């Protein structure tokens, strides 16, 4: 009986020892440098896209300003022509 009790205690101790072990989690620090490269590339692409958009907006603003200046000149000429026509009609 002592042998069976000793054997049962030994089996229980081995079972508790085997079930209590945990595996080490892999270190995520190794993946961080690999993820940094795509982030840097994406940031560079975003900066280039922002520069391109800024120059496109600047070009569009310049074109719009030119169009407004042209329209203002045309309106001034039309007003001057109308004033001259009114003055001429008033003289007759």
PDB file of C-alpha atoms in Angstrom:
ATOM      1  CA  UNK A   1       0.000   0.000   0.000  1.00  0.00           C
ATOM      2  CA  UNK A   2       2.864   2.356   0.701  1.00  0.00           C
ATOM      3  CA  UNK A   3       4.225   1.747  -2.776  1.00  0.00           C
ATOM      4  CA  UNK A   4       0.911   2.482  -4.455  1.00  0.00           C
ATOM      5  CA  UNK A   5       0.450   5.625  -2.342  1.00  0.00           C
ATOM      6  CA  UNK A   6       3.974   6.757  -3.193  1.00  0.00           C
ATOM      7  CA  UNK A   7       3.414   5.993  -6.892  1.00  0.00           C
ATOM      8  CA  UNK A   8       0.085   7.895  -6.916  1.00  0.00           C
ATOM      9  CA  UNK A   9       1.735  10.898  -5.251  1.00  0.00           C
ATOM     10  CA  UNK A  10       4.555  10.813  -7.788  1.00  0.00           C
ATOM     11  CA  UNK A  11       2.105  10.657 -10.737  1.00  0.00           C
ATOM     12  CA  UNK A  12       0.080  13.541  -9.268  1.00  0.00           C
ATOM     13  CA  UNK A  13       3.223  15.635  -8.788  1.00  0.00           C
ATOM     14  CA  UNK A  14       4.330  14.977 -12.382  1.00  0.00           C
ATOM     15  CA  UNK A  15       0.883  15.843 -13.716  1.00  0.00           C
ATOM     16  CA  UNK A  16       0.787  19.123 -11.799  1.00  0.00           C
ATOM     17  CA  UNK A  17       4.288  20.001 -12.972  1.00  0.00           C
ATOM     18  CA  UNK A  18       3.485  19.218 -16.608  1.00  0.00           C
ATOM     19  CA  UNK A  19       0.216  21.167 -16.574  1.00  0.00           C
ATOM     20  CA  UNK A  20       1.728  24.208 -14.876  1.00  0.00           C
ATOM     21  CA  UNK A  21       4.264  24.977 -17.592  1.00  0.00           C
ATOM     22  CA  UNK A  22       3.519  27.832 -19.973  1.00  0.00           C
ATOM     23  CA  UNK A  23       5.112  28.577 -23.301  1.00  0.00           C
ATOM     24  CA  UNK A  24       7.028  31.815 -23.710  1.00  0.00           C
ATOM     25  CA  UNK A  25       5.327  34.334 -25.943  1.00  0.00           C
ATOM     26  CA  UNK A  26       7.394  35.349 -28.974  1.00  0.00           C
ATOM     27  CA  UNK A  27       8.937  38.775 -28.643  1.00  0.00           C
ATOM     28  CA  UNK A  28       7.115  41.293 -30.886  1.00  0.00           C
ATOM     29  CA  UNK A  29      10.182  43.579 -30.935  1.00  0.00           C
ATOM     30  CA  UNK A  30      11.620  41.643 -33.868  1.00  0.00           C
ATOM     31  CA  UNK A  31       8.678  42.624 -36.074  1.00  0.00           C
ATOM     32  CA  UNK A  32       8.885  46.342 -35.292  1.00  0.00           C
ATOM     33  CA  UNK A  33      11.826  47.151 -37.624  1.00  0.00           C
ATOM     34  CA  UNK A  34      10.108  45.351 -40.489  1.00  0.00           C
ATOM     35  CA  UNK A  35       6.963  47.421 -39.970  1.00  0.00           C
ATOM     36  CA  UNK A  36       8.887  50.706 -39.830  1.00  0.00           C
ATOM     37  CA  UNK A  37       9.967  50.552 -43.485  1.00  0.00           C
ATOM     38  CA  UNK A  38       6.434  50.459 -44.979  1.00  0.00           C
ATOM     39  CA  UNK A  39       5.360  53.251 -42.637  1.00  0.00           C
ATOM     40  CA  UNK A  40       8.263  55.425 -43.801  1.00  0.00           C
ATOM     41  CA  UNK A  41       7.429  54.692 -47.447  1.00  0.00           C
ATOM     42  CA  UNK A  42       3.766  55.552 -46.869  1.00  0.00           C
ATOM     43  CA  UNK A  43       4.714  58.799 -45.148  1.00  0.00           C
ATOM     44  CA  UNK A  44       7.009  59.722 -48.027  1.00  0.00           C
ATOM     45  CA  UNK A  45       4.257  58.998 -50.539  1.00  0.00           C
ATOM     46  CA  UNK A  46       1.816  61.109 -48.513  1.00  0.00           C
ATOM     47  CA  UNK A  47       4.252  64.043 -48.491  1.00  0.00           C
ATOM     48  CA  UNK A  48       4.718  63.763 -52.254  1.00  0.00           C
ATOM     49  CA  UNK A  49       0.953  63.630 -52.788  1.00  0.00           C
ATOM     50  CA  UNK A  50       0.454  66.692 -50.587  1.00  0.00           C
ATOM     51  CA  UNK A  51       3.129  68.600 -52.518  1.00  0.00           C
ATOM     52  CA  UNK A  52       1.500  67.639 -55.808  1.00  0.00           C
ATOM     53  CA  UNK A  53      -1.932  68.684 -54.565  1.00  0.00           C
ATOM     54  CA  UNK A  54      -0.573  71.987 -53.269  1.00  0.00           C
ATOM     55  CA  UNK A  55       0.994  72.850 -56.617  1.00  0.00           C
ATOM     56  CA  UNK A  56      -2.199  71.866 -58.438  1.00  0.00           C
ATOM     57  CA  UNK A  57      -4.235  74.122 -56.155  1.00  0.00           C
ATOM     58  CA  UNK A  58      -1.757  76.972 -56.634  1.00  0.00           C
ATOM     59  CA  UNK A  59      -1.997  76.575 -60.421  1.00  0.00           C
ATOM     60  CA  UNK A  60      -5.789  76.531 -60.294  1.00  0.00           C
ATOM     61  CA  UNK A  61      -5.825  79.638 -58.103  1.00  0.00           C
ATOM     62  CA  UNK A  62      -3.540  81.459 -60.544  1.00  0.00           C
ATOM     63  CA  UNK A  63      -5.768  80.486 -63.468  1.00  0.00           C
ATOM     64  CA  UNK A  64      -8.869  81.609 -61.574  1.00  0.00           C
ATOM     65  CA  UNK A  65      -7.268  84.946 -60.701  1.00  0.00           C
ATOM     66  CA  UNK A  66      -6.374  85.490 -64.361  1.00  0.00           C
ATOM     67  CA  UNK A  67      -9.926  84.693 -65.429  1.00  0.00           C
ATOM     68  CA  UNK A  68     -11.357  87.093 -62.856  1.00  0.00           C
ATOM     69  CA  UNK A  69      -8.981  89.850 -63.998  1.00  0.00           C
ATOM     70  CA  UNK A  70     -10.011  89.258 -67.623  1.00  0.00           C
ATOM     71  CA  UNK A  71     -13.697  89.366 -66.706  1.00  0.00           C
ATOM     72  CA  UNK A  72     -13.179  92.581 -64.744  1.00  0.00           C
ATOM     73  CA  UNK A  73     -11.445  94.202 -67.736  1.00  0.00           C
ATOM     74  CA  UNK A  74     -14.263  93.112 -70.041  1.00  0.00           C
ATOM     75  CA  UNK A  75     -16.884  94.457 -67.637  1.00  0.00           C
ATOM     76  CA  UNK A  76     -15.044  97.775 -67.337  1.00  0.00           C
ATOM     77  CA  UNK A  77     -14.882  98.076 -71.125  1.00  0.00           C
ATOM     78  CA  UNK A  78     -18.592  97.295 -71.423  1.00  0.00           C
ATOM     79  CA  UNK A  79     -19.490  99.902 -68.803  1.00  0.00           C
ATOM     80  CA  UNK A  80     -17.301 102.494 -70.510  1.00  0.00           C
ATOM     81  CA  UNK A  81     -18.899 101.699 -73.882  1.00  0.00           C
ATOM     82  CA  UNK A  82     -22.386 101.982 -72.381  1.00  0.00           C
ATOM     83  CA  UNK A  83     -21.500 105.301 -70.762  1.00  0.00           C
ATOM     84  CA  UNK A  84     -20.193 106.662 -74.066  1.00  0.00           C
ATOM     85  CA  UNK A  85     -23.313 105.467 -75.876  1.00  0.00           C
ATOM     86  CA  UNK A  86     -25.544 107.101 -73.254  1.00  0.00           C
ATOM     87  CA  UNK A  87     -23.586 110.355 -73.494  1.00  0.00           C
ATOM     88  CA  UNK A  88     -23.856 110.297 -77.284  1.00  0.00           C
ATOM     89  CA  UNK A  89     -27.596 109.626 -77.133  1.00  0.00           C
ATOM     90  CA  UNK A  90     -28.065 112.446 -74.639  1.00  0.00           C
ATOM     91  CA  UNK A  91     -26.354 114.927 -76.989  1.00  0.00           C
ATOM     92  CA  UNK A  92     -28.771 114.182 -79.818  1.00  0.00           C
TER      93      UNK A  92
END
